[in-house]
mmCIF file of N, CA, C and O in Angstrom:
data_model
loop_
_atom_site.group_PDB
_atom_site.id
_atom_site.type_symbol
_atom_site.label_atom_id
_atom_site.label_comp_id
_atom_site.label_asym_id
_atom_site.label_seq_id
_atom_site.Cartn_x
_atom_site.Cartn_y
_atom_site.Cartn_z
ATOM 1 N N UNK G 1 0.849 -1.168 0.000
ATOM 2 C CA UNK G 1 0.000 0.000 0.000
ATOM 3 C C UNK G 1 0.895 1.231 0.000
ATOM 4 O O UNK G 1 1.772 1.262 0.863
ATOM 5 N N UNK G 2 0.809 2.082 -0.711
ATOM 6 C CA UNK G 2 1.421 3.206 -0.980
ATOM 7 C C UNK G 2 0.971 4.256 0.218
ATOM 8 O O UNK G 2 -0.123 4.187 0.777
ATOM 9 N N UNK G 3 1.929 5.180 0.506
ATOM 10 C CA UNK G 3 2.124 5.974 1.717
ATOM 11 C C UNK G 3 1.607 7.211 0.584
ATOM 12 O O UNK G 3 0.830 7.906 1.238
ATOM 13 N N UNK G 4 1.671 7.574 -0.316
ATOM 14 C CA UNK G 4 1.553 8.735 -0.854
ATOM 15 C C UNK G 4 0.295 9.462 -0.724
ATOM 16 O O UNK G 4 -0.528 8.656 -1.159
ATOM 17 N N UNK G 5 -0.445 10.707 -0.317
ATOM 18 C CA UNK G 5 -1.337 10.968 -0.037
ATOM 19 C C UNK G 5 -2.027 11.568 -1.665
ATOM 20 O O UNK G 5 -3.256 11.500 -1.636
ATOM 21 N N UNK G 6 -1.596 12.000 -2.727
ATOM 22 C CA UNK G 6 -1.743 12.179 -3.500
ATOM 23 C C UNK G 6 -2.503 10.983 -4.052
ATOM 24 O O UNK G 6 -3.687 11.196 -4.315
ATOM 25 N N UNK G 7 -1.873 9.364 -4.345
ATOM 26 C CA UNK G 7 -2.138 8.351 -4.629
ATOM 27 C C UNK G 7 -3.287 8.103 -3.841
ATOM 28 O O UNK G 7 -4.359 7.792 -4.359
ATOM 29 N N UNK G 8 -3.118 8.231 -2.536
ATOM 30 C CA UNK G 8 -4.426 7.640 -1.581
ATOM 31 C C UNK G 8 -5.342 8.018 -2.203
ATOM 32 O O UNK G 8 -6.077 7.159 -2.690
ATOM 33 N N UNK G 9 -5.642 9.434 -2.419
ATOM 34 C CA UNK G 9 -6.485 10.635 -2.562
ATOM 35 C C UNK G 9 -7.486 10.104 -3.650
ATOM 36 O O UNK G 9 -8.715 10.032 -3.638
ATOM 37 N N UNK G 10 -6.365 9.686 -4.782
ATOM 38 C CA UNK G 10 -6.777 9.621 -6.168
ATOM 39 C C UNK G 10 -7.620 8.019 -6.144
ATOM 40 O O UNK G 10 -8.695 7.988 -6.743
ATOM 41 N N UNK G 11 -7.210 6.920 -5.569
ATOM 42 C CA UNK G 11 -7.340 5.982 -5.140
ATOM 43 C C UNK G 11 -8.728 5.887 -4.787
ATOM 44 O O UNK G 11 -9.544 5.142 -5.331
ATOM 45 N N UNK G 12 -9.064 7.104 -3.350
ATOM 46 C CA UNK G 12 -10.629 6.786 -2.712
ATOM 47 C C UNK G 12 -11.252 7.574 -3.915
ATOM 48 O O UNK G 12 -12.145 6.983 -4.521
ATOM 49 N N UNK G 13 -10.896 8.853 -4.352
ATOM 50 C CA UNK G 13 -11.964 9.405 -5.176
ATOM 51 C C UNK G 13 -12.551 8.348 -6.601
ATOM 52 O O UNK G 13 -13.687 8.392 -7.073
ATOM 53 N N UNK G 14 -11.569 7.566 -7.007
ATOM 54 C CA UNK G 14 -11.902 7.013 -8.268
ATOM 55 C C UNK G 14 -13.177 5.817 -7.937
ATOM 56 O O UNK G 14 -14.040 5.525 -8.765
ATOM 57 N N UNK G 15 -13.061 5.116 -6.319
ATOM 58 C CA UNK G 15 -14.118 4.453 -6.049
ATOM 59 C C UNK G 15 -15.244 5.250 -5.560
ATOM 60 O O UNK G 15 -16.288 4.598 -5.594
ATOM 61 N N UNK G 16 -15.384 6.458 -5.112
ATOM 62 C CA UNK G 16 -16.637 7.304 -4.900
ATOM 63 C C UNK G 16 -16.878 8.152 -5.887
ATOM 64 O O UNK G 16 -17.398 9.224 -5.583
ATOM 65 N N UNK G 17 -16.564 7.881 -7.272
ATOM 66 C CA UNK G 17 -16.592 9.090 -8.322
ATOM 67 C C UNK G 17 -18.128 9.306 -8.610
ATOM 68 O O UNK G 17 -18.667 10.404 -8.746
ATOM 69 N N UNK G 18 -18.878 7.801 -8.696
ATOM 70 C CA UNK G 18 -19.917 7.977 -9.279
ATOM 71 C C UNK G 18 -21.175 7.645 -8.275
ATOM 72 O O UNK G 18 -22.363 7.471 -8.545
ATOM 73 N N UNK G 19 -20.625 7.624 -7.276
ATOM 74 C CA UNK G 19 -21.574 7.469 -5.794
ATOM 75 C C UNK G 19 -22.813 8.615 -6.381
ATOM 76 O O UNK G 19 -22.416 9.362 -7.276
ATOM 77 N N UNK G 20 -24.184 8.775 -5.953
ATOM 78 C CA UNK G 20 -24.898 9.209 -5.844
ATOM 79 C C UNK G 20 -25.007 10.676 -4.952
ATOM 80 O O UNK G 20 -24.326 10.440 -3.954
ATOM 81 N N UNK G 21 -25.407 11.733 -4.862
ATOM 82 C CA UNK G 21 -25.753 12.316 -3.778
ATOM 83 C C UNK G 21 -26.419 12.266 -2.890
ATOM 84 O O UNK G 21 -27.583 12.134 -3.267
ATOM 85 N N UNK G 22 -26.294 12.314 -1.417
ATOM 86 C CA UNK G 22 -27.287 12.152 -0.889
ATOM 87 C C UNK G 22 -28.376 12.751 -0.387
ATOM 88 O O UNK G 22 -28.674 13.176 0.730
ATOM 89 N N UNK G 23 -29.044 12.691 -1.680
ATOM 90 C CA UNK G 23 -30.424 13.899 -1.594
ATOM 91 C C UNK G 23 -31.443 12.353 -1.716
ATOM 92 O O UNK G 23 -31.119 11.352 -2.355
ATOM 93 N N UNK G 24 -32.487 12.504 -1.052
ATOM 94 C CA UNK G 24 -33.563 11.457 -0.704
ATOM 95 C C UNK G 24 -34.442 11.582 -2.217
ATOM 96 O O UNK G 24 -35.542 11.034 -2.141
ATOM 97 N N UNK G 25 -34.274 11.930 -2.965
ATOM 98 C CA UNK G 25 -35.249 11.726 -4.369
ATOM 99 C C UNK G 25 -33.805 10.378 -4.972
ATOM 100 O O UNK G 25 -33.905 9.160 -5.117
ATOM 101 N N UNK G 26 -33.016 10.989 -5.109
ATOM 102 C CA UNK G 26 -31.671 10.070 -6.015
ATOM 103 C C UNK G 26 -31.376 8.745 -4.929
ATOM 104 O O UNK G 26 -31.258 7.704 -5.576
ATOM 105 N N UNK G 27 -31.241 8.554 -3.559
ATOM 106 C CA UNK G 27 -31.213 7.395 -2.938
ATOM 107 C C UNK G 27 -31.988 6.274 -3.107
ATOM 108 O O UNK G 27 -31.733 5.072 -3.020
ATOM 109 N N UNK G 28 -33.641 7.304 -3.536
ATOM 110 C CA UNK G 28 -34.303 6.328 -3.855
ATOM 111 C C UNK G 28 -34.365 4.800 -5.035
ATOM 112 O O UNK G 28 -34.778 3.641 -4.996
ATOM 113 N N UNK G 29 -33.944 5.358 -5.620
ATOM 114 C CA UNK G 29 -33.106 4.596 -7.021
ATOM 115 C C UNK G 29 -31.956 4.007 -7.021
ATOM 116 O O UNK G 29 -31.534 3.298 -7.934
ATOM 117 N N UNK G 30 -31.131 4.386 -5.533
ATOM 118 C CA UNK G 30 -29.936 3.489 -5.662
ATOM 119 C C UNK G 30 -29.690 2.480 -4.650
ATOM 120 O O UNK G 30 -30.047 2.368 -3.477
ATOM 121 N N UNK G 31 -28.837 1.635 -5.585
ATOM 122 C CA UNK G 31 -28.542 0.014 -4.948
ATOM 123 C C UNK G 31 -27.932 0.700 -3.562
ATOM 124 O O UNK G 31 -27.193 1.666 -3.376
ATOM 125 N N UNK G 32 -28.418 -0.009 -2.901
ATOM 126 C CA UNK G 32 -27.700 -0.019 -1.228
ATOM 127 C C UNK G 32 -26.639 -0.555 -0.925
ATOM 128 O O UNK G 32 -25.595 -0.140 -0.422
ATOM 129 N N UNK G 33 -27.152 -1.958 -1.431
ATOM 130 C CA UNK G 33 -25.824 -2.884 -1.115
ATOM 131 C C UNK G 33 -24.613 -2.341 -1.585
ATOM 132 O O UNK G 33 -23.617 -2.331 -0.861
ATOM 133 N N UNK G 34 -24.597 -1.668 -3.285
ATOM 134 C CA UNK G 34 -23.557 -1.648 -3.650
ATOM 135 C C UNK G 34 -23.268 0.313 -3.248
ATOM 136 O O UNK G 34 -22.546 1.112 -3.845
ATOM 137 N N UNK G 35 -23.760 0.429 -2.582
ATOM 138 C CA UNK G 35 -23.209 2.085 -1.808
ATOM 139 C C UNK G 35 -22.691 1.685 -0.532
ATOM 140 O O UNK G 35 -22.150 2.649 0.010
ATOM 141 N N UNK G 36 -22.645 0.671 0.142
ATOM 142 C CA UNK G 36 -22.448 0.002 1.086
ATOM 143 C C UNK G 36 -21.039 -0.718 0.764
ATOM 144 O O UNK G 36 -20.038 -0.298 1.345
ATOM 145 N N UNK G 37 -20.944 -1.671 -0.044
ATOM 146 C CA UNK G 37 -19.877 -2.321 -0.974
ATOM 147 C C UNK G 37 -18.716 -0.998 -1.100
ATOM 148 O O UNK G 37 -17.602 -1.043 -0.578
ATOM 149 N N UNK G 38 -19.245 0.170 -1.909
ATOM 150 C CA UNK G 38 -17.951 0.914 -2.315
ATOM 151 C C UNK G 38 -17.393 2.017 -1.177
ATOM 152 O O UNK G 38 -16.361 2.688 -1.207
ATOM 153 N N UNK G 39 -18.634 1.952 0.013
ATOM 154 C CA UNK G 39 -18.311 3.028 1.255
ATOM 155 C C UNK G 39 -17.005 2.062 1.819
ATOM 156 O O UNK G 39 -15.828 2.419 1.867
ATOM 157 N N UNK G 40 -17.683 0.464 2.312
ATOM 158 C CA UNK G 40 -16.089 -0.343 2.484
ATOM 159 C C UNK G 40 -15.495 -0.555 1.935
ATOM 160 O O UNK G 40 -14.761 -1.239 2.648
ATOM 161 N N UNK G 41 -14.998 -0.541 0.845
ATOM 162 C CA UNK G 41 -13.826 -0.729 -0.111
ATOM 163 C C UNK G 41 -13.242 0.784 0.335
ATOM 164 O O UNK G 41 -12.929 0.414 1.467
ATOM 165 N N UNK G 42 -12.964 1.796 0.327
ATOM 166 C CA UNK G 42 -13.115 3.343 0.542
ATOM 167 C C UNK G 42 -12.662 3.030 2.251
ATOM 168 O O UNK G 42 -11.594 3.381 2.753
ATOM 169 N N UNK G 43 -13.451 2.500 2.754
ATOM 170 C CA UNK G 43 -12.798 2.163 4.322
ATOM 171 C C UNK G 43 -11.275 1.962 4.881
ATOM 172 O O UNK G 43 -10.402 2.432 5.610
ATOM 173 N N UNK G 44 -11.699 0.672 3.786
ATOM 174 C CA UNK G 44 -10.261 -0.346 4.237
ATOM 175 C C UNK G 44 -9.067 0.164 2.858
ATOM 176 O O UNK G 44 -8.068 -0.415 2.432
ATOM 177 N N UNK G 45 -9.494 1.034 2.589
ATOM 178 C CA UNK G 45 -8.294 1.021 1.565
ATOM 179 C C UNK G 45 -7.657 2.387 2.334
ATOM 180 O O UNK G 45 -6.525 2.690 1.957
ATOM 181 N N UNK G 46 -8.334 3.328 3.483
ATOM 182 C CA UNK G 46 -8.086 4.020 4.242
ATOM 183 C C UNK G 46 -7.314 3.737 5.418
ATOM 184 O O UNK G 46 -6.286 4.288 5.811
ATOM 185 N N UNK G 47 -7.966 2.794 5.914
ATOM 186 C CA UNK G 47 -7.204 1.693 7.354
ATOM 187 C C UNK G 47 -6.269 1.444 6.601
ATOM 188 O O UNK G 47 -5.254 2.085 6.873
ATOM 189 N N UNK G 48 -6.157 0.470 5.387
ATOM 190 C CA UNK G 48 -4.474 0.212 5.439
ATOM 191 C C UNK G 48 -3.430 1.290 5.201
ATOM 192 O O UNK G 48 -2.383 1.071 5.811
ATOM 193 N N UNK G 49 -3.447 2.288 4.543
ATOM 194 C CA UNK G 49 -2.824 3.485 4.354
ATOM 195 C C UNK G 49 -1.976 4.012 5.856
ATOM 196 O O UNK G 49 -0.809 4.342 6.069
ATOM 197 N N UNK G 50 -3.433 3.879 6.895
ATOM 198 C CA UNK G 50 -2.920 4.394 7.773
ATOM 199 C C UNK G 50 -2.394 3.350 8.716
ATOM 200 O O UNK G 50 -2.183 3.620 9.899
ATOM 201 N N UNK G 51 -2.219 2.371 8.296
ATOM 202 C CA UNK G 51 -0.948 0.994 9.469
ATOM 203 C C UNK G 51 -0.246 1.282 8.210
ATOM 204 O O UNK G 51 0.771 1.736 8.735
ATOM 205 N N UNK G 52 -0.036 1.356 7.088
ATOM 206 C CA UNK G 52 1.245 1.489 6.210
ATOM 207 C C UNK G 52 1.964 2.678 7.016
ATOM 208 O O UNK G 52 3.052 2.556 7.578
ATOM 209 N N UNK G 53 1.069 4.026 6.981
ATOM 210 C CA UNK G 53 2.034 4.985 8.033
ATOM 211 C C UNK G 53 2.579 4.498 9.067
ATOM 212 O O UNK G 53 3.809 4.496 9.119
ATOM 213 N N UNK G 54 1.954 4.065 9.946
ATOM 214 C CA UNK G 54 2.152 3.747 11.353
ATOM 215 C C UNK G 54 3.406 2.683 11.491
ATOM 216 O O UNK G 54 4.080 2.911 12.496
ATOM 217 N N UNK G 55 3.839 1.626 10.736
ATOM 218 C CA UNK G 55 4.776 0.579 10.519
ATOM 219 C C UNK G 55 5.582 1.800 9.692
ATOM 220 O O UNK G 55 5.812 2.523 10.660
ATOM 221 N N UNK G 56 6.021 2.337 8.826
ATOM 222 C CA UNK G 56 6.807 3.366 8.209
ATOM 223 C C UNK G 56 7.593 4.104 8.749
ATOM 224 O O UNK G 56 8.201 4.947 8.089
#
């Protein structure tokens, strides 16, 4: 896992690019599971970044 915050950056935004807003007309229409799916992927790709710092 790369320490670079630039990389991180670019990393979480490319999995929340096309996330929805959360305005209650547009939620209505969207998959849960998979807003759920890309919020943890976005998680843990955060947690490891930060034990990559922490061991570094």
């Amino acid at each position: 896992m790369s320490t670079d915050p630039d990389e991180i950056r670019a990393r979480v935004a490319e999995l929340l690019a096309d996330l929805p807003d959360l305005d209650a007309e547009l939620l209505a229409d969207t998959d849960v599971e998979e807003l759920a799916r890309r919020l943890e992927q976005a998680h843990e790709m955060l947690v490891a970044a930060l034990e990559s710092v922490e061991k570094g």
